[in-house]
Short mmCIF file of C-alpha atoms and ligand atoms in Angstrom, two decimals:
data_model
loop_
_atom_site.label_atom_id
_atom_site.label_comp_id
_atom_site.label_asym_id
_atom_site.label_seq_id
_atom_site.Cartn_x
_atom_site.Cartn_y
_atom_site.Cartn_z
CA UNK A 1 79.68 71.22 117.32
CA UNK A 2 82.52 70.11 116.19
CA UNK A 3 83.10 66.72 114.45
CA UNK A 4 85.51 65.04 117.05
CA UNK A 5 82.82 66.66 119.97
CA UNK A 6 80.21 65.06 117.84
CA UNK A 7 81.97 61.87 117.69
CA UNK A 8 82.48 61.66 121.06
CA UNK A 9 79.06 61.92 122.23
CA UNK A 10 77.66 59.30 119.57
CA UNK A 11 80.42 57.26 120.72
CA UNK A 12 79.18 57.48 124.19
CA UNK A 13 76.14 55.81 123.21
CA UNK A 14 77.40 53.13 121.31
CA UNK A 15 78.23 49.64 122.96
CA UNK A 16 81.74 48.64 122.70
CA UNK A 17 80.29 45.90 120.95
CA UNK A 18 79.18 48.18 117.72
CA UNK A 19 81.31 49.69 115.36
CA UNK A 20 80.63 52.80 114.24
CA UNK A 21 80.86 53.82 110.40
CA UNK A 22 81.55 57.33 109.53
CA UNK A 23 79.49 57.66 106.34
CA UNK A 24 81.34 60.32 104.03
CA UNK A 25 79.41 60.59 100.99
CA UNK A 26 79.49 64.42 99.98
CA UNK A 27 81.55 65.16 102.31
CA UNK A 28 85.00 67.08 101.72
CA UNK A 29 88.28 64.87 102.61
CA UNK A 30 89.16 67.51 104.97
CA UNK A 31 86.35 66.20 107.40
CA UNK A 32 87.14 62.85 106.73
CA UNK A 33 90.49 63.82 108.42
CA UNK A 34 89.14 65.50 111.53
CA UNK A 35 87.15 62.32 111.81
CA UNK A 36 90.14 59.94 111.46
CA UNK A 37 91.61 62.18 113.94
CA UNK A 38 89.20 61.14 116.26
CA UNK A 39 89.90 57.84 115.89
CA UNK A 40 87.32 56.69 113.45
CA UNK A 41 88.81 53.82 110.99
CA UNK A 42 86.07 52.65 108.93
CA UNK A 43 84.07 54.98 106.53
CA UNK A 44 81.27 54.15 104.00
CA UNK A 45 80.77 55.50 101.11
CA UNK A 46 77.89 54.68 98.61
CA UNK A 47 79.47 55.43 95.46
CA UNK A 48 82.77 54.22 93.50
CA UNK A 49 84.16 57.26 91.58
CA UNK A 50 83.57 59.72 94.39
CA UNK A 51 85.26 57.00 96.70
CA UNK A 52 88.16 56.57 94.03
CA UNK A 53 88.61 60.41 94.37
CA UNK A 54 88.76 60.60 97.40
CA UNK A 55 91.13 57.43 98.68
CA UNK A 56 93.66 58.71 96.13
CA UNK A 57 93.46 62.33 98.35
CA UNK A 58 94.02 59.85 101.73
CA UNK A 59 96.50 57.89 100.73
CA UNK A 60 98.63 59.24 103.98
CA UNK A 61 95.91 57.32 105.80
CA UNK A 62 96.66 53.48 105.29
CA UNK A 63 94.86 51.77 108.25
CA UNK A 64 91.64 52.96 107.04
CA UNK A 65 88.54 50.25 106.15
CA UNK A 66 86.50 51.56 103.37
CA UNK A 67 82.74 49.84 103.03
CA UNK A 68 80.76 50.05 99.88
CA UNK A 69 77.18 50.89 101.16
CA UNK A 70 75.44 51.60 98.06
CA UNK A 71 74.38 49.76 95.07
CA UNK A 72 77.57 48.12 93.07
CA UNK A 73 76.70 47.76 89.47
CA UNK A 74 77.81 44.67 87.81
CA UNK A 75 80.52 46.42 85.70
CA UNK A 76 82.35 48.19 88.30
CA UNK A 77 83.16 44.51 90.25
CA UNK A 78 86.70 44.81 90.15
CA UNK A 79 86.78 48.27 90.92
CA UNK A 80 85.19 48.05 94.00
CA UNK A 81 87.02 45.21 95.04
CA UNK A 82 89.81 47.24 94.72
CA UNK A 83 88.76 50.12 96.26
CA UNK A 84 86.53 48.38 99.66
CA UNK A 85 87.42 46.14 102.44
CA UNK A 86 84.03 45.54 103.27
CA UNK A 87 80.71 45.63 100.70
CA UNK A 88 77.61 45.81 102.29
CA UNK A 89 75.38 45.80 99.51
CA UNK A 90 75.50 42.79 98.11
CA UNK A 91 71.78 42.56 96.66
CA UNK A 92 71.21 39.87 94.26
CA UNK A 93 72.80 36.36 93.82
CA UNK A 94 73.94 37.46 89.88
CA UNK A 95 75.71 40.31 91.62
CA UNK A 96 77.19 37.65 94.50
CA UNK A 97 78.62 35.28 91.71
CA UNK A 98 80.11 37.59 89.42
CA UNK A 99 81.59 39.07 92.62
CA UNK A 100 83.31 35.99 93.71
CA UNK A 101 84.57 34.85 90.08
CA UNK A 102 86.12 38.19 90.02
CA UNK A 103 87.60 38.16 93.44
CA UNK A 104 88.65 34.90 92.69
CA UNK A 105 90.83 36.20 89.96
CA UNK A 106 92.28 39.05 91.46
CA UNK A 107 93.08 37.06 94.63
CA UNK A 108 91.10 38.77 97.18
CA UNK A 109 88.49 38.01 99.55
CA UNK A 110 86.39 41.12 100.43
CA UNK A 111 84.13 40.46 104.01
CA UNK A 112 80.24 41.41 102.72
CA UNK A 113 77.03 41.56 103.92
CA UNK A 114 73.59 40.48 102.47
CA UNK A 115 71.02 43.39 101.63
CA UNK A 116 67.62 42.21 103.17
CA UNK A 117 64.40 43.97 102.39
CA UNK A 118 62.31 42.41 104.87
CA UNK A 119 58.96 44.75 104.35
CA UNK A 120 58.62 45.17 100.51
CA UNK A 121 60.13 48.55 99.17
CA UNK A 122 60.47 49.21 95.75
CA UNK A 123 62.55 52.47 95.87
CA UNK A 124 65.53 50.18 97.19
CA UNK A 125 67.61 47.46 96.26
CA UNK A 126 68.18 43.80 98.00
CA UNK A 127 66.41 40.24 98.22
CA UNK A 128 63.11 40.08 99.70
CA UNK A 129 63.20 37.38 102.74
CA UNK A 130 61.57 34.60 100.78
CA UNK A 131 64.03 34.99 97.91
CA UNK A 132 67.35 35.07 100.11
CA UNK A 133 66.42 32.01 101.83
CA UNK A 134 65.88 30.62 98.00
CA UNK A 135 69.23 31.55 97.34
CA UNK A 136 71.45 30.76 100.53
CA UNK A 137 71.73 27.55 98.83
CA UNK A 138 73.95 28.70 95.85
CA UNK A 139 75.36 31.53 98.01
CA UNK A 140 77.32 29.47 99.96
CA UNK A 141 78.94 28.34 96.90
CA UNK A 142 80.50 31.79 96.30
CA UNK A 143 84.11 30.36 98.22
CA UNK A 144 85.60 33.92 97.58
CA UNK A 145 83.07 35.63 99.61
CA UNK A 146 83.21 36.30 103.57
CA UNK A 147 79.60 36.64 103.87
CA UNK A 148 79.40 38.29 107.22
CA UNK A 149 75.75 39.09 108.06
CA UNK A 150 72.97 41.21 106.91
CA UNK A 151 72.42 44.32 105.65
CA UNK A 152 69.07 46.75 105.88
CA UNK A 153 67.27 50.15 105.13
CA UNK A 154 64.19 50.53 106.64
CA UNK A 155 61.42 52.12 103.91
CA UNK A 156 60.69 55.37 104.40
CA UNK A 157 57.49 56.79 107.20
CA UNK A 158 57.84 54.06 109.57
CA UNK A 159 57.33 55.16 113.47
CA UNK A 160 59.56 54.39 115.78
CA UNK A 161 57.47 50.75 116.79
CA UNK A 162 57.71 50.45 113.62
CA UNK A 163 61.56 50.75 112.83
CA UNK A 164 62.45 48.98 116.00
CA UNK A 165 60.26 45.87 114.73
CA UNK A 166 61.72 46.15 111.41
CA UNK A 167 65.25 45.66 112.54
CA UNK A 168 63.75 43.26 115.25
CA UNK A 169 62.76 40.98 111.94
CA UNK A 170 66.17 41.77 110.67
CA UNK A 171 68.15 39.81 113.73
CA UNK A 172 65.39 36.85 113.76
CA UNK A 173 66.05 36.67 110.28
CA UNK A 174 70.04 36.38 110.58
CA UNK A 175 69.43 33.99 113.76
CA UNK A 176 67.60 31.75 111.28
CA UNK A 177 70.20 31.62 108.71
CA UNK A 178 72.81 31.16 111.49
CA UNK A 179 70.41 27.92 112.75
CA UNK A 180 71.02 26.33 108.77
CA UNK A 181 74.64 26.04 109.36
CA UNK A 182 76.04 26.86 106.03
CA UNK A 183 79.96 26.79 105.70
CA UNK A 184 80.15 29.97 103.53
CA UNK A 185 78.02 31.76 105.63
CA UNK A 186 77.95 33.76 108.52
CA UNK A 187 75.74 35.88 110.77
CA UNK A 188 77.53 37.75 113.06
CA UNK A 189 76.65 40.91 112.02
CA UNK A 190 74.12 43.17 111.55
CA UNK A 191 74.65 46.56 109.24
CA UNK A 192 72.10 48.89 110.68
CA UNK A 193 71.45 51.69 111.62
CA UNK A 194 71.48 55.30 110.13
CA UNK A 195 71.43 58.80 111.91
CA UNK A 196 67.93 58.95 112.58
CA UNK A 197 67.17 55.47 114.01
CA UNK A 198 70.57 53.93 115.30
CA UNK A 199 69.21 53.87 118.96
CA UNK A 200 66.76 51.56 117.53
CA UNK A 201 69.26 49.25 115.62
CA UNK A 202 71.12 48.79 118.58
CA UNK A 203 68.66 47.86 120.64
CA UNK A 204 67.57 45.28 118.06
CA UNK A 205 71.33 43.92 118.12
CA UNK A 206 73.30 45.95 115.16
CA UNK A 207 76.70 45.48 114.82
CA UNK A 208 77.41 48.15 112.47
CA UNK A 209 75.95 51.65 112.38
CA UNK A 210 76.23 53.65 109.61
CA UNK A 211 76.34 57.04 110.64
CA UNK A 212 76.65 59.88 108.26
CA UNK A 213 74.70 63.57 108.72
CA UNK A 214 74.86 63.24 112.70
CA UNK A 215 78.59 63.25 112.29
CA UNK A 216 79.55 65.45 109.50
CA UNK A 217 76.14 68.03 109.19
CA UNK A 218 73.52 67.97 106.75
CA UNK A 219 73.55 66.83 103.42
CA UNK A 220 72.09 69.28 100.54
CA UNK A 221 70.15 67.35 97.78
C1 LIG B 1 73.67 57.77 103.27
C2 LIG B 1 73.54 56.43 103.89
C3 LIG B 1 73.67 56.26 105.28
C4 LIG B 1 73.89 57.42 106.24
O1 LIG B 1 72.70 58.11 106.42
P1 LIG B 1 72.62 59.32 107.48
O2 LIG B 1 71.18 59.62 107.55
O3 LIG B 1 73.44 60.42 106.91
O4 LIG B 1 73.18 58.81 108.76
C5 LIG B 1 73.58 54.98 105.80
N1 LIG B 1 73.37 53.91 105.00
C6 LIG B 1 73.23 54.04 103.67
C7 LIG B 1 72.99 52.81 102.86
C8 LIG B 1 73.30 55.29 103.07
O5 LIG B 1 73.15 55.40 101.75
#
């Protein structure tokens, strides 16, 4: 299988509706080509000095969005801002704020999603449900921001009823945000959705899938 035949067929799945992100972590720039051949535009990667690398090896490729799916520590703010379109990982409100100041002051105005835990998980990062809803509030104060939606990983050895519940509780969750009305915020999408479980996502409503091994092989380590 190739990458563009792999593409294809994922693509053939996907609603018209979704948009599909080509997650390239670990993988060489030469297969980030082939998949920007095949018409991919938006790629995630999870961390900022492999991403760094690997823009300054594309920079023939100007129309591409690059989303920040992993953890952002504090100190690398302006970095990312420079380096991502979109940042799904937004995962506290301390990492929201200094986000904005910062974007404030270098003018930009990066489109981000919120990351949700909604079943408790303590090998990941995000807001539990109870303590996003405590901070929408002040959220919506971050003017910099375009808070977009959510973002989600389900924990590891769900089943499949499971998963599909999981991102169920993700939507209902974004539909109740939606219902407050805030002017900062918005819910129209949903960032979910990895190789093994995008079917799922979709049916649940994702708006973003974030698809890496089932485009570009296997991952070691
Ligand atoms: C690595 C990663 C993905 C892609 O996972 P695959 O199993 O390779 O599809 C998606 N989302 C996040 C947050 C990731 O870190």
């Amino acid at each position: 299988m190739t990458i563009a035949s792999q593409i294809d067929s994922i693509r053939q799945k996907l609603p018209d509706s979704v948009r599909l992100i080509a997650v390239s972590k670990q993988v060489p720039v030469e297969a980030v080509r082939e998949a920007y051949k095949a018409g991919i535009r938006d790629f995630g990667e999870s961390r900022i000095q492999e991403a760094a690398d690997k823009q300054s090896q594309l920079q023939d490729l100007p129309d591409i969005n690059w989303h920040l799916i992993g953890h952002l520590q504090a100190n690398k703010a302006a970095k990312a801002l420079e380096l991502f379109q979109w940042i799904h990982s937004i995962d506290s409100l301390k990492l929201a704020q200094r986000l904005d100041r910062i974007a404030g002051e270098m003018s930009r105005s990066p489109q981000v999603c919120l990351q949700v835990k909604i079943l408790p998980d303590p090998n990941k990062f995000g807001w539990s449900v109870p303590e996003l809803l405590t901070d929408l509030g002040e959220l919506n104060e971050c003017q910099h921001l375009k808070i977009q939606g959510l973002m989600t990983i389900p924990p590891l050895g769900l089943d499949e009823e499971q998963i599909l519940e999981f991102y169920n509780s993700t939507r209902e969750l974004a539909d109740k945000i939606e219902e407050q009305n805030f002017s900062q915020i918005q819910m129209r999408e949903l960032s979910m959705g990895m190789s093994g479980d995008y079917h799922l996502a979709i049916q649940a409503g994702a708006t973003m899938v974030r698809l890496g091994q089932t485009l570009f092989g296997s991952r070691k380590g």
